[in-house]
One Martini backbone bead per residue (centre of mass of N, CA, C, O) as a GRO file, in nm:
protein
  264
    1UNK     BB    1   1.138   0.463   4.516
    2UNK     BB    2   0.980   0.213   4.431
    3UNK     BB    3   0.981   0.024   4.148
    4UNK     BB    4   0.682  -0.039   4.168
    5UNK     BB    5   0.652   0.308   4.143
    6UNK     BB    6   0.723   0.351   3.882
    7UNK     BB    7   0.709   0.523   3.630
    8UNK     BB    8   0.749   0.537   3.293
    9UNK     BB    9   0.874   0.804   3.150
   10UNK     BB   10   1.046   0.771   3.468
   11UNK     BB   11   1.422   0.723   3.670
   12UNK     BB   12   1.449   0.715   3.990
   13UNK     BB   13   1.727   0.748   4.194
   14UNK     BB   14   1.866   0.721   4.492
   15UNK     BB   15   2.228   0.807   4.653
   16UNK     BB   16   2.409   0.916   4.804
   17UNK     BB   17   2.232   1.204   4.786
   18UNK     BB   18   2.181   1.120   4.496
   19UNK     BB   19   1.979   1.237   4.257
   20UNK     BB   20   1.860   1.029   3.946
   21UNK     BB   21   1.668   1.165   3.652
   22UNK     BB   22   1.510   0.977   3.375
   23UNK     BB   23   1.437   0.976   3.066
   24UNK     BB   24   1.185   0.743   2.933
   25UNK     BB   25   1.118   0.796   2.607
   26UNK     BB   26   1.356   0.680   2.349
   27UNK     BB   27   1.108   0.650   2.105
   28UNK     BB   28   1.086   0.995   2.109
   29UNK     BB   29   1.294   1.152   2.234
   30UNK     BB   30   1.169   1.247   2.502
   31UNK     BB   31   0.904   1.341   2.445
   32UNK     BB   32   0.626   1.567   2.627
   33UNK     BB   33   0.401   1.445   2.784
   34UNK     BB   34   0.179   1.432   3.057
   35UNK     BB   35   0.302   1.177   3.193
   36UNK     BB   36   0.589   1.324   3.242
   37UNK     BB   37   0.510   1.608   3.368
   38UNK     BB   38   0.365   1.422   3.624
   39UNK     BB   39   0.652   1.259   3.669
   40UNK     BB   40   0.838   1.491   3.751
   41UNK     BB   41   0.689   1.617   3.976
   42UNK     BB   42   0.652   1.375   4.156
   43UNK     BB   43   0.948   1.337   4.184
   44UNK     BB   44   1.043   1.627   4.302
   45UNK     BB   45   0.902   1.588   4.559
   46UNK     BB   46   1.069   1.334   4.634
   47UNK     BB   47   1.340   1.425   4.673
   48UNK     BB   48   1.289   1.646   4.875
   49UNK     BB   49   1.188   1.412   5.085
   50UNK     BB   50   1.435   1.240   5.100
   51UNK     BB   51   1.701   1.435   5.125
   52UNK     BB   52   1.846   1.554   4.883
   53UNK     BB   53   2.198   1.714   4.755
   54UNK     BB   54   2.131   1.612   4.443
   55UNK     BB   55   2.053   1.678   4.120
   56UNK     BB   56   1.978   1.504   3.826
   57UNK     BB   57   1.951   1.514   3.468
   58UNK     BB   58   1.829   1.296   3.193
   59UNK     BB   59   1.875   1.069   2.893
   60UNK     BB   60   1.716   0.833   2.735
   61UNK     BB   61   1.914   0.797   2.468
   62UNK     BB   62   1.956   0.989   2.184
   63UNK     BB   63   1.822   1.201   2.407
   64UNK     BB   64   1.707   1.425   2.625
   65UNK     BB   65   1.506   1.612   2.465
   66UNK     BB   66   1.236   1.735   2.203
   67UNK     BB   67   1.020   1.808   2.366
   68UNK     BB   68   0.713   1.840   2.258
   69UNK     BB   69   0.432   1.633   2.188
   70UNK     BB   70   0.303   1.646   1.856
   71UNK     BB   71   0.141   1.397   1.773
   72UNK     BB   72  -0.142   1.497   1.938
   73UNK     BB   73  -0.183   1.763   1.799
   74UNK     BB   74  -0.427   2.048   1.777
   75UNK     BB   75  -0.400   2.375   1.641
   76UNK     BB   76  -0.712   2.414   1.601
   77UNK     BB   77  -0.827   2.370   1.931
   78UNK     BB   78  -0.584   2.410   2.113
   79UNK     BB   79  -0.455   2.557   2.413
   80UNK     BB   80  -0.176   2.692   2.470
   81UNK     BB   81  -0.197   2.904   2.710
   82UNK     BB   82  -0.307   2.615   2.872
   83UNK     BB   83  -0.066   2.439   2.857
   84UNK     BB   84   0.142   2.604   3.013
   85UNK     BB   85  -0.025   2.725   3.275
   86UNK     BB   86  -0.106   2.414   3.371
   87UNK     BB   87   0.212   2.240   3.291
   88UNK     BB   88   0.473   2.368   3.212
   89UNK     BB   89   0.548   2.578   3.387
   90UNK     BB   90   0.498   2.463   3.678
   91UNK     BB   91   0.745   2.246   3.600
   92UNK     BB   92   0.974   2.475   3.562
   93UNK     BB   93   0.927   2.646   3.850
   94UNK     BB   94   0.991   2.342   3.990
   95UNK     BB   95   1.300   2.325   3.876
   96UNK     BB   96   1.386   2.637   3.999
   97UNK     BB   97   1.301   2.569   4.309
   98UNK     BB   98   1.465   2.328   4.389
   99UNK     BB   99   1.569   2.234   4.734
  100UNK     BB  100   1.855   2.176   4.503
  101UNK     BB  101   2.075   2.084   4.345
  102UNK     BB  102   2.105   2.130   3.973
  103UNK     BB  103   2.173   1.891   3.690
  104UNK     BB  104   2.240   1.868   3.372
  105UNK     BB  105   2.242   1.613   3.108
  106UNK     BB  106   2.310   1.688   2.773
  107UNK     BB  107   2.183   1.526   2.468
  108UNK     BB  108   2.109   1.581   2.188
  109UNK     BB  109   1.838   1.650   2.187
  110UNK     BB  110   1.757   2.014   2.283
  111UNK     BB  111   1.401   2.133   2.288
  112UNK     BB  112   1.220   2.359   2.403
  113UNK     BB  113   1.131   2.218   2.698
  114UNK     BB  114   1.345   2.101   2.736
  115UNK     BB  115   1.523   2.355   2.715
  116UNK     BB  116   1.392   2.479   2.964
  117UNK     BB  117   1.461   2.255   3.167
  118UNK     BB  118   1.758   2.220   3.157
  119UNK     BB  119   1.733   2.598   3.193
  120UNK     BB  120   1.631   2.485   3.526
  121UNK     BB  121   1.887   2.458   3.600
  122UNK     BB  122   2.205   2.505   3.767
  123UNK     BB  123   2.324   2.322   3.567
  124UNK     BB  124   2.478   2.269   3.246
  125UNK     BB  125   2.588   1.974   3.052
  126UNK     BB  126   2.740   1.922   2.726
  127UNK     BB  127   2.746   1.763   2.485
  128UNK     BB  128   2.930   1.857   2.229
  129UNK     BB  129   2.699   1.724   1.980
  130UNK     BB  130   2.455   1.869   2.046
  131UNK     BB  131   2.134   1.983   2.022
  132UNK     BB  132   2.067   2.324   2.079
  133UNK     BB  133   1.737   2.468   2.079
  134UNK     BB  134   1.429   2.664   1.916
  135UNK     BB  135   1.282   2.597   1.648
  136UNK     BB  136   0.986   2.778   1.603
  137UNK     BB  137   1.020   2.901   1.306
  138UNK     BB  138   0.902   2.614   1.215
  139UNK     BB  139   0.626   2.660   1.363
  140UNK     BB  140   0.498   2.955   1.434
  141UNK     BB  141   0.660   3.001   1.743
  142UNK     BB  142   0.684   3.077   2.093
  143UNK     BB  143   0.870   3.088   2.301
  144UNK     BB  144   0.909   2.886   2.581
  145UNK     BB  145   1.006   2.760   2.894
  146UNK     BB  146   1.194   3.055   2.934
  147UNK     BB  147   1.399   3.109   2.686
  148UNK     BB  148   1.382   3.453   2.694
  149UNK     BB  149   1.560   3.486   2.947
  150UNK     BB  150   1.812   3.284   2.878
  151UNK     BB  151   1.898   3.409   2.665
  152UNK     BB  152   1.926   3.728   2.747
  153UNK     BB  153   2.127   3.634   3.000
  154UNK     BB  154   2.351   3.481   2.839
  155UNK     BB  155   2.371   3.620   2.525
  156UNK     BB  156   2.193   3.839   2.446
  157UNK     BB  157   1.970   4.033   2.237
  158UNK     BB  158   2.114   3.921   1.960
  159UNK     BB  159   2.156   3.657   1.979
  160UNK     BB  160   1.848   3.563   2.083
  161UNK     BB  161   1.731   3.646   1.836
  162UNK     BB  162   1.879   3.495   1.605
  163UNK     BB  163   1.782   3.228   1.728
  164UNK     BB  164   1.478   3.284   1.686
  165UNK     BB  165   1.472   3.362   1.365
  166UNK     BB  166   1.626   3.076   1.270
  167UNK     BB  167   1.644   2.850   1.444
  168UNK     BB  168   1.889   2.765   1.504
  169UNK     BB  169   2.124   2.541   1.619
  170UNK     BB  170   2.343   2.407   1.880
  171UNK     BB  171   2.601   2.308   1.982
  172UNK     BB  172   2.768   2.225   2.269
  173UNK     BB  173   3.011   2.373   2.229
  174UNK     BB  174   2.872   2.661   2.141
  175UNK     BB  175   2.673   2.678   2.428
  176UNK     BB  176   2.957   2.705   2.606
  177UNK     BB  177   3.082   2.955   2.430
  178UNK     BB  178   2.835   3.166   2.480
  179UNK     BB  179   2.681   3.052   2.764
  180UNK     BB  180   2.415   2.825   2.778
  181UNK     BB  181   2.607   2.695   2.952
  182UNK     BB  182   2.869   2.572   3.072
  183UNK     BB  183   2.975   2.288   2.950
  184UNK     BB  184   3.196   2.055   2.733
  185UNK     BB  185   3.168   1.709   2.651
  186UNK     BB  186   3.222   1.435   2.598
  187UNK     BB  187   2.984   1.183   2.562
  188UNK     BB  188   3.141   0.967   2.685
  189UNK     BB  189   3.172   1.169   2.961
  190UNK     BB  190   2.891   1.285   3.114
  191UNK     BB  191   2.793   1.113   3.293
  192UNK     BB  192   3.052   1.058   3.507
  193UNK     BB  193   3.066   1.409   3.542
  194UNK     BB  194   2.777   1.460   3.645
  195UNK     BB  195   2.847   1.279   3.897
  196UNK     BB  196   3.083   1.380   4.011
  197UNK     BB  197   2.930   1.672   4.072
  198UNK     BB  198   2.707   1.579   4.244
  199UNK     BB  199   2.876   1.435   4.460
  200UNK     BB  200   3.016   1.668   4.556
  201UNK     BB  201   2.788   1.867   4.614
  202UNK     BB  202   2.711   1.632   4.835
  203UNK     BB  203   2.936   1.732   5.030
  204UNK     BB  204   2.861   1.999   5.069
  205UNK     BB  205   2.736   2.330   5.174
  206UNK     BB  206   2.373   2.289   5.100
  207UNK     BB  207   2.259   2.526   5.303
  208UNK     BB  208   2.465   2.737   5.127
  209UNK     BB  209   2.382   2.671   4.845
  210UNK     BB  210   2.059   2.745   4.894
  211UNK     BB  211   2.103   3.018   4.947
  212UNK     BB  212   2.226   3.116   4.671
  213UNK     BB  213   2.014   3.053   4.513
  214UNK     BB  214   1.826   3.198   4.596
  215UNK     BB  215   1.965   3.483   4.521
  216UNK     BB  216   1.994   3.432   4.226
  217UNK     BB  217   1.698   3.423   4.177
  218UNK     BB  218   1.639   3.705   4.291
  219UNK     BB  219   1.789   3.832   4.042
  220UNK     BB  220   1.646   3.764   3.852
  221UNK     BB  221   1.360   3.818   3.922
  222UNK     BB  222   1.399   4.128   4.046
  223UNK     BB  223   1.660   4.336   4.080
  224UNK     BB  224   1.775   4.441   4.305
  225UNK     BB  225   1.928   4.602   4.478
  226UNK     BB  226   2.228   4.627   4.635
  227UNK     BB  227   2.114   4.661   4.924
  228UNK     BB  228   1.929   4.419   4.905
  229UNK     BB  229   2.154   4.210   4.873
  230UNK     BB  230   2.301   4.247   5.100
  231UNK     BB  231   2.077   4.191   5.259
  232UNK     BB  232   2.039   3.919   5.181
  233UNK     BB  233   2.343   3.795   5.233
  234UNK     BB  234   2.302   3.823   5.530
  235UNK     BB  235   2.115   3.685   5.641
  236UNK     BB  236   2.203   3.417   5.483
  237UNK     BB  237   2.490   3.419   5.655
  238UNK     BB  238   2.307   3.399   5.914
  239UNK     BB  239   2.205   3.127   5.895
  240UNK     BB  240   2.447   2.947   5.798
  241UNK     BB  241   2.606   3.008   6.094
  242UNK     BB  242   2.353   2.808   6.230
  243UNK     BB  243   2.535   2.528   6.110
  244UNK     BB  244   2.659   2.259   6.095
  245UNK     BB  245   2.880   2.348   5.865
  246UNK     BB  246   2.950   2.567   5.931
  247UNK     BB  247   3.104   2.504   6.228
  248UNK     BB  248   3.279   2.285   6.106
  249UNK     BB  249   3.401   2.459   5.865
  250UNK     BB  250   3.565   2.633   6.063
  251UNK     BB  251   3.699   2.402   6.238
  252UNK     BB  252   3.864   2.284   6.005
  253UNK     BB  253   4.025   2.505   5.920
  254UNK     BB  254   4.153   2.551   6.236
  255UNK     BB  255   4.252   2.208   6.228
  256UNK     BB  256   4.349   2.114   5.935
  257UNK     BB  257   4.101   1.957   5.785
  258UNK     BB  258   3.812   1.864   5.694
  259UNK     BB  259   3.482   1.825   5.652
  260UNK     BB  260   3.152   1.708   5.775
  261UNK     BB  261   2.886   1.745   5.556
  262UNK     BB  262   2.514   1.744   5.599
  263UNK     BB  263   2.296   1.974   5.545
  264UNK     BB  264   2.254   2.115   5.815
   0.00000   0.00000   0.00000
């Protein structure tokens, strides 16, 4: 995306196959009004169409995201479950399907939908320090933007619950030893690993990871039966095995090589 073509509330980097969006709100502590909604959709469409083989999200400044802005909020009037059906949820569901793997870079402030979005990334990375989860039970609202899947899937439902009722908030050490990220690393060295992991993930043999991801996608969405697993997983190594990857793959183990893998 040509620079002068960058929206205000995000910005896109992409290089050497790794897509880099960072949110650009530093002053609201990226909370997501309509305008960021719509440059983060647009972007995720960028990514795809340029063929990039990693994706990274992060937050400038003090957070990654502090949730949805209720600056201008109407909780009188407005109707939350077309601001969801509309606007908040298809962009979680094109984060969660985004043809890329993707990873989040979480630090200070991870709230609402922000953490939605956050996990609704392949991986997530967070500052020991940061503040991660949902506090609705402070304004008398209901888990949104996926967050009720991803507690007891992670978290299991006491913990879940606990969660939903007191509306606490984890430190991201905390949130990697519970299992709701992946791992807490150094504030200090947040950036820095979750591009070395970007890198890598871009380096290596990007359409079976992205099989792979679908079929994960499919067992969280559908729970298939576990033959129904196998046959999805023969399928899908039926495709990767017809892959410039795959072959390279095979012939550099053969050859006690590197591999060259290109994502195709």
């Amino acid at each position: 995306m040509p620079e002068s073509d960058q929206p205000s509330t995000v910005v896109l980097a992409i290089d050497h196959d790794v897509a880099e969006l960072v949110l650009n709100r530093p002053d609201k502590m990226n909370a997501m009004n309509d305008a960021m909604v719509r440059d983060i959709k647009d972007s995720l469409d960028h990514v795809e169409s340029r063929g990039a083989r990693a994706f990274l999200i992060r937050g400038e400044g003090r957070a990654f995201c502090s949730g949805r802005d209720l600056a201008d909020a109407d909780p009188l009037h407005e109707d939350g479950e077309a601001i969801l059906r509309d606007a908040l949820n298809p962009l979680i569901e094109r984060m969660a399907g985004l043809n890329v793997p993707t990873i989040a870079a979480v630090h200070g402030a991870c709230l609402g939908t922000g953490l939605g979005l956050a996990l609704a990334c392949d991986l997530v990375y967070a500052a020991d320090d940061a503040r991660i989860g949902s506090p609705f039970a402070r304004i008398g609202a209901v888990l949104d933007s996926g967050a009720h899947a991803a507690f007891v899937a992670r978290l299991g439902p006491h913990r879940a619950l606990e969660l939903i009722y007191t509306g606490r908030l984890l430190s991201g050490r905390e949130a990697a030893e519970w299992g709701l990220v992946n791992r807490s690393v150094a504030g200090a060295d947040l950036i820095r690993r979750t591009r070395e992991l970007a890198s890598t993930i871009a380096r290596g043999p990007t359409a079976a990871f992205l099989e792979s991801k679908r079929i994960v996608r499919r067992i969280m969405d559908a729970a298939p039966s576990f033959t129904e697993l196998l046959a999805a997983e023969a399928a899908a190594q039926g495709r990767a095995s017809r892959t410039h990857d795959y072959q390279d793959g095979i012939a550099a183990f053969q050859e006690k090589r590197k591999p060259a893998f290109t994502g195709s």
